[in-house]
CSV table of C-alpha atoms in Angstrom, one decimal:
chain,number,residue,atom,x,y,z
C,1,UNK,CA,-10.6,-16.8,5.2
C,2,UNK,CA,-11.4,-19.7,7.5
C,3,UNK,CA,-8.7,-22.4,7.5
C,4,UNK,CA,-11.2,-25.1,6.4
C,5,UNK,CA,-9.1,-28.0,5.1
C,6,UNK,CA,-11.4,-29.1,2.4
C,7,UNK,CA,-11.9,-25.6,1.0
C,8,UNK,CA,-8.2,-24.9,1.1
C,9,UNK,CA,-7.3,-28.2,-0.5
C,10,UNK,CA,-9.7,-27.7,-3.4
C,11,UNK,CA,-8.1,-24.3,-4.0
C,12,UNK,CA,-4.7,-25.9,-4.1
C,13,UNK,CA,-5.9,-28.8,-6.3
C,14,UNK,CA,-7.3,-26.3,-8.8
C,15,UNK,CA,-4.2,-24.0,-8.6
C,16,UNK,CA,-6.6,-21.1,-8.1
C,17,UNK,CA,-4.6,-17.8,-8.1
C,18,UNK,CA,-7.4,-16.0,-6.3
C,19,UNK,CA,-6.4,-17.6,-3.0
C,20,UNK,CA,-2.7,-16.6,-3.2
C,21,UNK,CA,-2.0,-14.6,0.0
C,22,UNK,CA,-5.2,-15.8,1.7
C,23,UNK,CA,-3.3,-18.9,3.1
C,24,UNK,CA,-0.1,-20.9,2.5
C,25,UNK,CA,0.3,-24.6,1.8
C,26,UNK,CA,2.9,-26.5,3.8
C,27,UNK,CA,4.1,-29.8,2.4
C,28,UNK,CA,5.6,-31.9,5.2
C,29,UNK,CA,7.1,-34.5,2.9
C,30,UNK,CA,9.3,-32.0,1.2
C,31,UNK,CA,9.7,-29.4,4.0
C,32,UNK,CA,8.6,-26.5,1.8
C,33,UNK,CA,5.6,-24.1,1.8
C,34,UNK,CA,3.9,-22.8,-1.4
C,35,UNK,CA,1.2,-20.4,-2.6
C,36,UNK,CA,-2.1,-22.2,-3.5
C,37,UNK,CA,-1.4,-21.7,-7.2
C,38,UNK,CA,2.0,-23.4,-7.2
C,39,UNK,CA,2.3,-25.3,-10.5
C,40,UNK,CA,4.0,-28.3,-8.8
C,41,UNK,CA,2.1,-31.6,-8.5
C,42,UNK,CA,-0.7,-31.4,-5.9
C,43,UNK,CA,0.6,-33.0,-2.7
C,44,UNK,CA,-1.2,-35.8,-1.0
C,45,UNK,CA,-3.7,-34.8,1.7
C,46,UNK,CA,-1.8,-36.5,4.5
C,47,UNK,CA,1.3,-34.4,3.7
C,48,UNK,CA,-0.5,-31.0,3.7
C,49,UNK,CA,-0.9,-28.3,6.4
C,50,UNK,CA,-2.3,-24.9,5.9
C,51,UNK,CA,-1.0,-21.7,7.5
C,52,UNK,CA,-2.4,-18.2,7.7
C,53,UNK,CA,0.9,-16.5,7.1
C,54,UNK,CA,4.4,-17.1,5.6
C,55,UNK,CA,5.8,-16.5,9.1
C,56,UNK,CA,3.7,-19.3,10.5
C,57,UNK,CA,4.9,-21.7,7.9
C,58,UNK,CA,8.5,-20.7,8.6
C,59,UNK,CA,7.9,-21.2,12.3
C,60,UNK,CA,6.9,-24.7,11.5
C,61,UNK,CA,10.3,-25.4,10.0
C,62,UNK,CA,9.3,-25.1,6.4
C,63,UNK,CA,11.2,-23.2,3.7
C,64,UNK,CA,9.9,-21.1,0.8
C,65,UNK,CA,9.3,-22.8,-2.5
C,66,UNK,CA,11.8,-21.6,-5.1
C,67,UNK,CA,9.3,-22.2,-7.9
C,68,UNK,CA,6.2,-20.3,-6.9
C,69,UNK,CA,7.9,-17.8,-4.4
C,70,UNK,CA,5.1,-17.7,-1.8
C,71,UNK,CA,6.7,-14.8,0.0
C,72,UNK,CA,6.0,-12.6,-3.1
C,73,UNK,CA,2.3,-13.2,-3.2
C,74,UNK,CA,-0.3,-10.4,-3.0
C,75,UNK,CA,-1.1,-9.5,0.6
C,76,UNK,CA,-4.2,-11.0,2.1
C,77,UNK,CA,-7.3,-8.9,1.4
C,78,UNK,CA,-8.6,-9.8,4.8
C,79,UNK,CA,-5.7,-8.0,6.6
C,80,UNK,CA,-5.8,-5.1,4.1
C,81,UNK,CA,-9.4,-4.2,5.0
C,82,UNK,CA,-9.9,-5.4,8.6
C,83,UNK,CA,-10.1,-2.5,11.1
C,84,UNK,CA,-9.4,-4.5,14.2
C,85,UNK,CA,-6.1,-4.7,16.1
C,86,UNK,CA,-4.6,-7.6,14.2
C,87,UNK,CA,-5.4,-6.0,10.8
C,88,UNK,CA,-3.9,-2.7,12.0
C,89,UNK,CA,-0.8,-4.5,13.3
C,90,UNK,CA,-0.2,-6.3,10.0
C,91,UNK,CA,-0.3,-3.1,8.1
C,92,UNK,CA,2.1,-1.4,10.5
C,93,UNK,CA,4.5,-4.3,10.3
C,94,UNK,CA,4.4,-4.1,6.5
C,95,UNK,CA,5.2,-0.4,6.8
C,96,UNK,CA,8.4,-1.3,8.7
C,97,UNK,CA,7.4,-0.1,12.2
C,98,UNK,CA,8.9,-3.2,14.0
C,99,UNK,CA,12.2,-2.6,12.1
C,100,UNK,CA,12.3,1.1,13.1
C,101,UNK,CA,10.8,1.0,16.6
C,102,UNK,CA,10.8,-2.7,17.7
C,103,UNK,CA,7.9,-4.6,19.1
C,104,UNK,CA,7.5,-2.0,22.0
C,105,UNK,CA,6.9,0.7,19.4
C,106,UNK,CA,4.3,-1.4,17.6
C,107,UNK,CA,2.5,-2.2,20.8
C,108,UNK,CA,2.6,1.5,21.9
C,109,UNK,CA,1.0,2.6,18.6
C,110,UNK,CA,-1.8,0.1,19.0
C,111,UNK,CA,-2.3,0.7,22.7
C,112,UNK,CA,-1.7,-2.8,23.9
C,113,UNK,CA,1.0,-4.6,26.0
C,114,UNK,CA,3.6,-6.5,24.1
C,115,UNK,CA,2.4,-9.7,25.6
C,116,UNK,CA,-1.2,-9.2,24.7
C,117,UNK,CA,-0.3,-8.2,21.1
C,118,UNK,CA,1.9,-11.3,20.7
C,119,UNK,CA,-1.1,-13.4,22.0
C,120,UNK,CA,-3.5,-11.9,19.5
C,121,UNK,CA,-1.2,-12.1,16.5
C,122,UNK,CA,-0.2,-15.7,17.3
C,123,UNK,CA,-3.8,-16.7,17.6
C,124,UNK,CA,-4.8,-15.3,14.2
C,125,UNK,CA,-1.6,-15.3,12.2
C,126,UNK,CA,0.2,-18.3,13.7
C,127,UNK,CA,3.2,-16.1,14.5
C,128,UNK,CA,4.1,-13.2,16.7
C,129,UNK,CA,5.2,-9.7,15.6
C,130,UNK,CA,8.9,-10.5,15.6
C,131,UNK,CA,8.4,-13.6,13.4
C,132,UNK,CA,6.1,-11.6,11.0
C,133,UNK,CA,8.7,-8.9,10.7
C,134,UNK,CA,11.5,-11.5,10.3
C,135,UNK,CA,9.6,-13.0,7.3
C,136,UNK,CA,9.3,-9.5,5.7
C,137,UNK,CA,13.1,-8.9,6.3
C,138,UNK,CA,13.9,-12.1,4.5
C,139,UNK,CA,11.8,-11.1,1.5
C,140,UNK,CA,13.4,-7.6,1.5
C,141,UNK,CA,16.9,-9.1,1.6
C,142,UNK,CA,16.1,-11.5,-1.3
C,143,UNK,CA,14.9,-8.6,-3.4
C,144,UNK,CA,18.1,-6.6,-2.7
C,145,UNK,CA,20.3,-9.6,-3.4
C,146,UNK,CA,18.6,-10.3,-6.7
C,147,UNK,CA,18.2,-6.7,-7.9
C,148,UNK,CA,21.4,-4.9,-6.7
C,149,UNK,CA,25.1,-5.5,-6.5
C,150,UNK,CA,25.3,-4.3,-2.9
C,151,UNK,CA,27.6,-6.2,-0.5
C,152,UNK,CA,25.9,-8.7,1.8
C,153,UNK,CA,26.6,-6.7,4.9
C,154,UNK,CA,25.0,-3.6,3.4
C,155,UNK,CA,21.9,-5.7,2.4
C,156,UNK,CA,21.7,-7.2,5.9
C,157,UNK,CA,21.4,-3.9,7.6
C,158,UNK,CA,19.2,-2.3,4.9
C,159,UNK,CA,16.7,-5.2,5.2
C,160,UNK,CA,16.5,-4.6,9.0
C,161,UNK,CA,18.6,-7.4,10.4
C,162,UNK,CA,20.6,-6.7,13.6
C,163,UNK,CA,23.7,-8.5,12.4
C,164,UNK,CA,25.2,-10.3,9.4
C,165,UNK,CA,25.0,-13.6,11.2
C,166,UNK,CA,21.3,-13.2,11.8
C,167,UNK,CA,20.9,-12.3,8.2
C,168,UNK,CA,22.8,-15.4,7.0
C,169,UNK,CA,21.0,-17.7,9.4
C,170,UNK,CA,17.5,-16.4,8.5
C,171,UNK,CA,18.1,-16.7,4.7
C,172,UNK,CA,19.4,-20.2,5.1
C,173,UNK,CA,16.4,-21.2,7.1
C,174,UNK,CA,13.8,-19.5,4.9
C,175,UNK,CA,15.2,-20.2,1.5
C,176,UNK,CA,17.5,-23.2,2.2
C,177,UNK,CA,20.2,-21.3,0.5
C,178,UNK,CA,23.1,-19.1,1.5
C,179,UNK,CA,22.8,-15.4,0.4
C,180,UNK,CA,25.6,-15.9,-2.1
C,181,UNK,CA,23.7,-18.8,-3.7
C,182,UNK,CA,20.6,-16.6,-4.1
C,183,UNK,CA,22.8,-14.1,-6.0
C,184,UNK,CA,24.3,-16.8,-8.2
C,185,UNK,CA,20.9,-18.0,-9.1
C,186,UNK,CA,19.5,-14.6,-10.0
C,187,UNK,CA,20.8,-14.9,-13.5
C,188,UNK,CA,17.8,-17.2,-14.2
C,189,UNK,CA,15.5,-14.6,-12.7
C,190,UNK,CA,16.7,-11.1,-13.5
C,191,UNK,CA,19.8,-8.9,-13.7
C,192,UNK,CA,20.6,-6.0,-11.3
C,193,UNK,CA,18.7,-2.9,-12.5
C,194,UNK,CA,21.6,-0.5,-12.2
C,195,UNK,CA,23.2,1.8,-9.7
C,196,UNK,CA,20.8,3.1,-7.1
C,197,UNK,CA,17.8,1.3,-8.7
C,198,UNK,CA,15.6,-1.5,-7.5
C,199,UNK,CA,13.3,-3.2,-10.0
C,200,UNK,CA,10.6,-5.6,-8.7
C,201,UNK,CA,7.2,-6.9,-9.5
C,202,UNK,CA,4.2,-6.1,-7.3
C,203,UNK,CA,1.8,-9.0,-7.6
C,204,UNK,CA,-2.0,-8.6,-7.5
C,205,UNK,CA,-5.1,-10.7,-7.9
C,206,UNK,CA,-6.6,-10.3,-11.4
C,207,UNK,CA,-8.4,-8.6,-12.9
C,208,UNK,CA,-6.9,-5.1,-12.6
C,209,UNK,CA,-8.5,-2.2,-14.5
C,210,UNK,CA,-5.2,-0.3,-14.7
C,211,UNK,CA,-6.4,2.4,-17.0
C,212,UNK,CA,-9.0,3.5,-14.5
C,213,UNK,CA,-6.3,3.9,-11.9
C,214,UNK,CA,-4.0,5.8,-14.2
C,215,UNK,CA,-6.8,8.1,-15.5
C,216,UNK,CA,-7.8,9.0,-11.9
C,217,UNK,CA,-4.2,9.7,-10.9
C,218,UNK,CA,-3.4,11.6,-14.1
C,219,UNK,CA,-6.4,14.0,-13.6
C,220,UNK,CA,-5.0,15.0,-10.2
C,221,UNK,CA,-1.3,14.9,-10.8
C,222,UNK,CA,0.7,17.8,-9.3
C,223,UNK,CA,3.8,19.2,-11.0
C,224,UNK,CA,7.0,18.3,-9.2
C,225,UNK,CA,5.2,15.5,-7.2
C,226,UNK,CA,3.8,13.1,-9.8
C,227,UNK,CA,3.1,12.5,-13.4
C,228,UNK,CA,1.5,9.8,-15.6
C,229,UNK,CA,3.2,9.3,-18.9
C,230,UNK,CA,3.3,6.5,-21.5
C,231,UNK,CA,1.3,4.2,-19.2
C,232,UNK,CA,3.6,4.7,-16.2
C,233,UNK,CA,2.9,6.6,-13.0
C,234,UNK,CA,5.9,8.4,-11.6
C,235,UNK,CA,6.0,10.1,-8.2
C,236,UNK,CA,8.3,11.2,-5.5
C,237,UNK,CA,8.2,9.7,-2.0
C,238,UNK,CA,9.0,11.0,1.5
C,239,UNK,CA,9.9,7.9,3.5
C,240,UNK,CA,10.9,7.3,7.1
C,241,UNK,CA,14.7,7.4,6.4
C,242,UNK,CA,14.8,9.8,3.4
C,243,UNK,CA,13.6,10.5,-0.1
C,244,UNK,CA,12.7,8.2,-3.0
C,245,UNK,CA,11.1,8.0,-6.4
C,246,UNK,CA,9.0,5.3,-8.0
C,247,UNK,CA,7.8,4.5,-11.5
C,248,UNK,CA,4.8,2.1,-11.6
C,249,UNK,CA,3.8,0.4,-14.8
C,250,UNK,CA,0.9,-2.0,-14.8
C,251,UNK,CA,1.5,-5.3,-16.7
C,252,UNK,CA,-0.2,-8.7,-17.0
C,253,UNK,CA,-0.3,-10.2,-13.5
C,254,UNK,CA,1.9,-7.6,-11.8
C,255,UNK,CA,2.8,-4.0,-11.6
C,256,UNK,CA,6.5,-3.3,-12.5
C,257,UNK,CA,8.0,-1.0,-9.9
C,258,UNK,CA,11.3,0.8,-10.4
C,259,UNK,CA,12.4,2.4,-7.1
C,260,UNK,CA,15.3,4.7,-6.3
C,261,UNK,CA,15.8,5.3,-2.6
C,262,UNK,CA,18.2,7.5,-0.7
C,263,UNK,CA,18.2,4.8,2.1
C,264,UNK,CA,17.6,1.2,1.3
C,265,UNK,CA,16.1,0.7,4.7
C,266,UNK,CA,13.0,2.3,3.1
C,267,UNK,CA,12.4,-0.5,0.6
C,268,UNK,CA,9.7,-2.3,2.6
C,269,UNK,CA,7.8,0.9,3.5
C,270,UNK,CA,8.1,2.1,-0.1
C,271,UNK,CA,6.7,-1.2,-1.4
C,272,UNK,CA,3.8,-1.1,1.2
C,273,UNK,CA,2.9,2.4,0.2
C,274,UNK,CA,2.9,1.6,-3.5
C,275,UNK,CA,0.7,-1.4,-3.0
C,276,UNK,CA,-1.6,0.7,-0.9
C,277,UNK,CA,-1.8,3.5,-3.6
C,278,UNK,CA,-2.9,1.1,-6.3
C,279,UNK,CA,-5.1,-1.1,-3.9
C,280,UNK,CA,-3.1,-4.2,-5.0
C,281,UNK,CA,-4.2,-6.3,-2.1
C,282,UNK,CA,-7.9,-6.1,-2.9
C,283,UNK,CA,-10.0,-9.1,-3.9
C,284,UNK,CA,-11.7,-8.0,-7.1
C,285,UNK,CA,-13.5,-11.3,-7.6
C,286,UNK,CA,-15.4,-10.8,-4.3
C,287,UNK,CA,-16.0,-7.1,-4.9
C,288,UNK,CA,-17.3,-7.6,-8.5
C,289,UNK,CA,-19.4,-10.6,-7.6
C,290,UNK,CA,-21.3,-8.5,-5.0
C,291,UNK,CA,-21.7,-5.4,-7.2
C,292,UNK,CA,-22.7,-7.4,-10.3
C,293,UNK,CA,-25.6,-8.9,-8.4
C,294,UNK,CA,-27.3,-5.5,-8.8
C,295,UNK,CA,-28.7,-5.2,-12.3
C,296,UNK,CA,-28.0,-1.5,-12.4
C,297,UNK,CA,-24.2,-2.1,-11.9
C,298,UNK,CA,-23.9,-5.4,-13.7
C,299,UNK,CA,-23.2,-4.0,-17.2
C,300,UNK,CA,-20.5,-1.7,-15.8
C,301,UNK,CA,-18.8,-4.6,-13.9
C,302,UNK,CA,-18.9,-6.7,-17.0
C,303,UNK,CA,-17.4,-4.0,-19.1
C,304,UNK,CA,-14.8,-2.9,-16.6
C,305,UNK,CA,-13.9,-5.7,-14.2
C,306,UNK,CA,-11.3,-5.1,-11.5
C,307,UNK,CA,-11.9,-1.5,-10.6
C,308,UNK,CA,-9.8,-0.5,-7.6
C,309,UNK,CA,-9.9,2.3,-5.1
C,310,UNK,CA,-7.1,4.9,-5.9
C,311,UNK,CA,-5.7,5.3,-2.5
C,312,UNK,CA,-2.6,7.3,-1.3
C,313,UNK,CA,1.0,7.0,-0.3
C,314,UNK,CA,0.6,9.8,2.3
C,315,UNK,CA,-2.6,10.3,4.3
C,316,UNK,CA,-1.8,13.9,5.2
C,317,UNK,CA,-1.3,14.7,1.5
C,318,UNK,CA,-4.7,13.2,0.8
C,319,UNK,CA,-6.3,15.2,3.6
C,320,UNK,CA,-4.9,18.5,2.2
C,321,UNK,CA,-6.2,17.6,-1.2
C,322,UNK,CA,-9.6,16.7,0.2
C,323,UNK,CA,-10.0,20.0,2.1
C,324,UNK,CA,-8.9,22.1,-0.9
C,325,UNK,CA,-11.2,20.1,-3.1
C,326,UNK,CA,-14.3,20.8,-1.1
C,327,UNK,CA,-17.0,22.1,-3.3
C,328,UNK,CA,-14.7,22.9,-6.3
C,329,UNK,CA,-13.8,21.0,-9.4
C,330,UNK,CA,-10.8,18.7,-9.8
C,331,UNK,CA,-9.2,21.1,-12.2
C,332,UNK,CA,-9.6,24.1,-9.8
C,333,UNK,CA,-8.3,22.0,-6.8
C,334,UNK,CA,-5.3,21.0,-8.9
C,335,UNK,CA,-4.6,24.7,-9.7
C,336,UNK,CA,-4.8,25.7,-6.1
C,337,UNK,CA,-2.6,22.9,-4.9
C,338,UNK,CA,0.0,23.7,-7.5
C,339,UNK,CA,0.1,27.3,-6.3
C,340,UNK,CA,0.4,26.1,-2.7
C,341,UNK,CA,3.3,23.9,-3.6
C,342,UNK,CA,5.1,26.7,-5.4
C,343,UNK,CA,4.6,29.0,-2.4
C,344,UNK,CA,6.0,26.4,0.0
C,345,UNK,CA,9.2,25.8,-1.8
C,346,UNK,CA,12.1,28.0,-3.0
C,347,UNK,CA,12.5,25.4,-5.7
C,348,UNK,CA,11.7,21.7,-6.2
C,349,UNK,CA,15.0,20.7,-4.6
C,350,UNK,CA,14.2,22.0,-1.2
C,351,UNK,CA,13.2,19.2,1.2
C,352,UNK,CA,12.0,21.1,4.2
C,353,UNK,CA,11.1,20.6,7.8
C,354,UNK,CA,10.1,17.3,9.2
C,355,UNK,CA,11.4,15.0,6.5
C,356,UNK,CA,14.9,14.5,7.9
C,357,UNK,CA,16.4,15.3,4.5
C,358,UNK,CA,18.4,18.4,3.8
C,359,UNK,CA,19.2,20.2,0.6
C,360,UNK,CA,22.8,18.9,0.8
C,361,UNK,CA,21.6,15.3,1.2
C,362,UNK,CA,19.4,15.7,-1.9
C,363,UNK,CA,22.3,17.2,-3.8
C,364,UNK,CA,24.6,14.3,-2.8
C,365,UNK,CA,21.9,11.7,-3.7
C,366,UNK,CA,21.5,13.2,-7.2
C,367,UNK,CA,25.3,13.3,-7.6
C,368,UNK,CA,25.4,9.6,-7.0
C,369,UNK,CA,22.7,8.9,-9.6
C,370,UNK,CA,19.6,9.1,-7.5
C,371,UNK,CA,16.1,10.1,-8.6
C,372,UNK,CA,16.2,12.9,-11.1
C,373,UNK,CA,19.1,11.6,-13.1
C,374,UNK,CA,18.7,10.5,-16.7
C,375,UNK,CA,18.8,6.9,-17.6
C,376,UNK,CA,17.2,4.0,-15.9
C,377,UNK,CA,14.3,4.4,-13.5
C,378,UNK,CA,11.4,5.4,-15.7
C,379,UNK,CA,12.6,8.6,-17.3
C,380,UNK,CA,13.2,10.6,-14.2
C,381,UNK,CA,15.7,12.8,-16.0
C,382,UNK,CA,13.0,14.1,-18.4
C,383,UNK,CA,10.6,14.7,-15.5
C,384,UNK,CA,13.1,16.5,-13.3
C,385,UNK,CA,13.2,15.7,-9.6
C,386,UNK,CA,10.0,14.4,-8.2
C,387,UNK,CA,9.5,14.8,-4.5
C,388,UNK,CA,6.9,13.9,-2.0
C,389,UNK,CA,4.1,16.2,-1.0
C,390,UNK,CA,4.4,18.9,1.7
C,391,UNK,CA,4.9,17.8,5.3
C,392,UNK,CA,2.6,19.2,8.0
C,393,UNK,CA,5.4,21.5,9.2
C,394,UNK,CA,5.8,22.9,5.7
C,395,UNK,CA,2.1,23.7,5.5
C,396,UNK,CA,2.4,25.6,8.8
C,397,UNK,CA,5.3,27.6,7.3
C,398,UNK,CA,3.3,28.8,4.3
C,399,UNK,CA,2.4,32.6,4.5
C,400,UNK,CA,-1.2,33.7,4.2
C,401,UNK,CA,-0.6,34.9,0.7
C,402,UNK,CA,0.6,31.4,-0.4
C,403,UNK,CA,-2.7,29.6,0.1
C,404,UNK,CA,-4.9,31.3,-2.5
C,405,UNK,CA,-8.1,30.2,-0.9
C,406,UNK,CA,-10.8,31.5,1.5
C,407,UNK,CA,-9.6,32.3,5.0
C,408,UNK,CA,-11.8,29.5,6.5
C,409,UNK,CA,-10.3,26.8,4.3
C,410,UNK,CA,-6.8,28.1,5.0
C,411,UNK,CA,-7.3,27.9,8.7
C,412,UNK,CA,-8.8,24.4,8.3
C,413,UNK,CA,-5.5,23.3,6.6
C,414,UNK,CA,-3.5,24.9,9.4
C,415,UNK,CA,-5.6,23.3,12.1
C,416,UNK,CA,-5.1,19.9,10.4
C,417,UNK,CA,-1.4,20.4,10.1
C,418,UNK,CA,-1.2,21.4,13.8
C,419,UNK,CA,-3.1,18.3,14.8
C,420,UNK,CA,-0.7,16.1,12.8
C,421,UNK,CA,2.4,17.8,14.3
C,422,UNK,CA,1.2,17.4,17.9
C,423,UNK,CA,0.1,13.8,17.3
C,424,UNK,CA,-3.6,14.2,17.9
C,425,UNK,CA,-4.3,13.1,14.3
C,426,UNK,CA,-2.3,10.3,12.8
C,427,UNK,CA,-2.4,9.0,9.2
C,428,UNK,CA,-0.2,5.9,9.7
C,429,UNK,CA,-1.1,2.6,8.0
C,430,UNK,CA,-2.4,1.0,11.2
C,431,UNK,CA,-4.5,3.8,12.8
C,432,UNK,CA,-7.9,3.1,14.3
C,433,UNK,CA,-10.2,4.3,11.5
C,434,UNK,CA,-13.2,5.1,13.6
C,435,UNK,CA,-11.2,7.0,16.2
C,436,UNK,CA,-9.3,9.0,13.5
C,437,UNK,CA,-12.5,9.9,11.7
C,438,UNK,CA,-13.9,11.1,15.0
C,439,UNK,CA,-10.9,13.3,15.6
C,440,UNK,CA,-11.0,14.7,12.1
C,441,UNK,CA,-14.7,15.6,12.5
C,442,UNK,CA,-13.7,17.5,15.7
C,443,UNK,CA,-11.5,19.9,13.6
C,444,UNK,CA,-13.2,23.1,12.4
C,445,UNK,CA,-13.9,22.9,8.6
C,446,UNK,CA,-13.9,19.1,8.3
C,447,UNK,CA,-17.4,17.6,7.8
C,448,UNK,CA,-18.7,14.1,7.1
C,449,UNK,CA,-17.9,14.2,3.3
C,450,UNK,CA,-14.2,15.0,3.9
C,451,UNK,CA,-13.9,12.5,6.8
C,452,UNK,CA,-15.6,9.7,4.9
C,453,UNK,CA,-13.5,10.4,1.8
C,454,UNK,CA,-10.4,10.0,3.8
C,455,UNK,CA,-11.7,6.8,5.4
C,456,UNK,CA,-12.1,5.4,1.9
C,457,UNK,CA,-8.9,6.5,0.3
C,458,UNK,CA,-6.4,7.2,3.1
C,459,UNK,CA,-7.5,4.4,5.6
C,460,UNK,CA,-8.7,1.8,3.1
C,461,UNK,CA,-12.3,1.4,4.5
C,462,UNK,CA,-14.0,-0.7,1.8
C,463,UNK,CA,-17.5,0.2,2.8
C,464,UNK,CA,-17.9,4.0,2.4
C,465,UNK,CA,-20.6,5.5,0.3
C,466,UNK,CA,-20.3,9.2,-0.4
C,467,UNK,CA,-24.0,9.7,-1.0
C,468,UNK,CA,-23.9,13.5,-0.7
C,469,UNK,CA,-21.1,13.8,-3.3
C,470,UNK,CA,-22.4,15.6,-6.4
C,471,UNK,CA,-20.6,13.3,-8.9
C,472,UNK,CA,-21.8,10.2,-7.0
C,473,UNK,CA,-25.4,11.4,-7.3
C,474,UNK,CA,-24.9,12.2,-11.0
C,475,UNK,CA,-23.5,8.7,-11.6
C,476,UNK,CA,-26.4,7.2,-9.7
C,477,UNK,CA,-28.9,9.1,-11.9
C,478,UNK,CA,-27.1,8.1,-15.0
C,479,UNK,CA,-27.6,4.4,-14.0
C,480,UNK,CA,-31.2,4.9,-13.1
C,481,UNK,CA,-30.6,4.6,-9.4
C,482,UNK,CA,-32.0,6.8,-6.6
C,483,UNK,CA,-30.1,10.1,-6.7
C,484,UNK,CA,-30.9,11.8,-3.4
C,485,UNK,CA,-28.6,11.1,-0.4
C,486,UNK,CA,-31.2,9.4,1.8
C,487,UNK,CA,-32.7,7.2,-0.9
C,488,UNK,CA,-29.3,6.3,-2.3
C,489,UNK,CA,-28.1,5.3,1.2
C,490,UNK,CA,-30.9,2.9,1.6
C,491,UNK,CA,-30.5,1.4,-1.8
C,492,UNK,CA,-26.8,0.9,-1.3
C,493,UNK,CA,-27.2,-1.5,1.6
C,494,UNK,CA,-27.2,-4.3,-1.1
C,495,UNK,CA,-23.6,-3.3,-2.0
C,496,UNK,CA,-22.2,-3.9,1.5
C,497,UNK,CA,-19.3,-4.5,2.4
C,498,UNK,CA,-18.0,-3.0,-0.8
C,499,UNK,CA,-19.7,0.4,-1.1
C,500,UNK,CA,-16.4,2.2,-1.5
C,501,UNK,CA,-15.9,0.3,-4.8
C,502,UNK,CA,-19.5,1.2,-5.8
C,503,UNK,CA,-18.6,4.8,-5.2
C,504,UNK,CA,-15.7,4.6,-7.6
C,505,UNK,CA,-18.0,3.1,-10.2
C,506,UNK,CA,-20.6,5.8,-9.7
C,507,UNK,CA,-17.9,8.4,-10.2
C,508,UNK,CA,-17.0,6.7,-13.5
C,509,UNK,CA,-20.6,6.6,-14.5
C,510,UNK,CA,-20.9,10.4,-14.0
């Protein structure tokens, strides 16, 4: 949003939660920065400054408010949906690219020089890539301090800091507290969740129609990868440094996440992918206001506010699902995918090529109480070990007999896997959507429906209408809307820029 002082100040004065994450309020008289909805007394106008990011507030010498915890707000919807370089950079930083590859790696992925990237981020975010990554490291460190009994040195390196001294200095600056003081204070917040487990809350902007998300995921859940049970979504994760498992339970105002990770350096990427999966950085008020202006959709919006786009933790996984699901039912696609998974694995404990995790590592992790053990962590013991989906290398290793589908579709999957392995197609959080869609369309067997479906669910494009989709056309007909692709396309202009959300509602209407 534009940093208009009067508009921002009115949001702060009303303690409007809808603006949390859109901007941050700096109070010069106290030296702290807050989220707009902070319950503290509204500061005087002359003592207020507004910042586009927590990193910008920290760069101005302000520390995070301990009462409203501004570093734990939902992400800005603006950066979640923007397809420009700055939006892509923010998503890559959230996924831990700077921690893993440094600023040169981030700049290389985006195709810009480090200097120009720093200039663009500073102009829009008030801070460069290092400062933005540093703010994320501080939040990751605080979570680990408050939810685990790890030593401070372990936490420092797990959070991405280069040294314990840097870790100590940053936390003192950001939170005005030594790391040991944050651990002492955690008794008022929460107790450690148990060995190998991290429990945290993923904030979102209400409303959230959680049941719609769980229903969508449950209908497509694959054995050994994911399961929805008792209002909780469980799934395995393949992360940059190893394996993990998460249990996500929607609650009032947040989603409770219980994570178990083989390598704690994967905390920030795991959180980013879980937020992306449930579309938690969306702005449902803006989406619903636009769609409710259409009399045909208004009753559905009133009955089910806060519908989100079920997205993905792994773009390649979603691409495989989309290709297999072409022109067949959800049930048939699930059966075919289950057969493919079984063919690709000797058993559910084999973590194969391309993941950096061996059978022995998985065995050691389970012996230490990792995912798959009974006890805390969302019932993983009852589910057995849940692992992430197949890697591109694993798909290439499946024999012809393991695909269980027409030859043309099998070769489309292999062509996609080869493109991912050689780097010509990338599903990372910060890819150029338009360019990636163009490259996907160049692959044999991938047409506009598949590419647009991936743009919506894998890349987070908020303005995709799948007008040729049979279920979309059935949903449109059920609501009395034009039901042919051409007429529906024309009618849907009134839903811009949220046609992806309209697509989800049409699916539900069908």
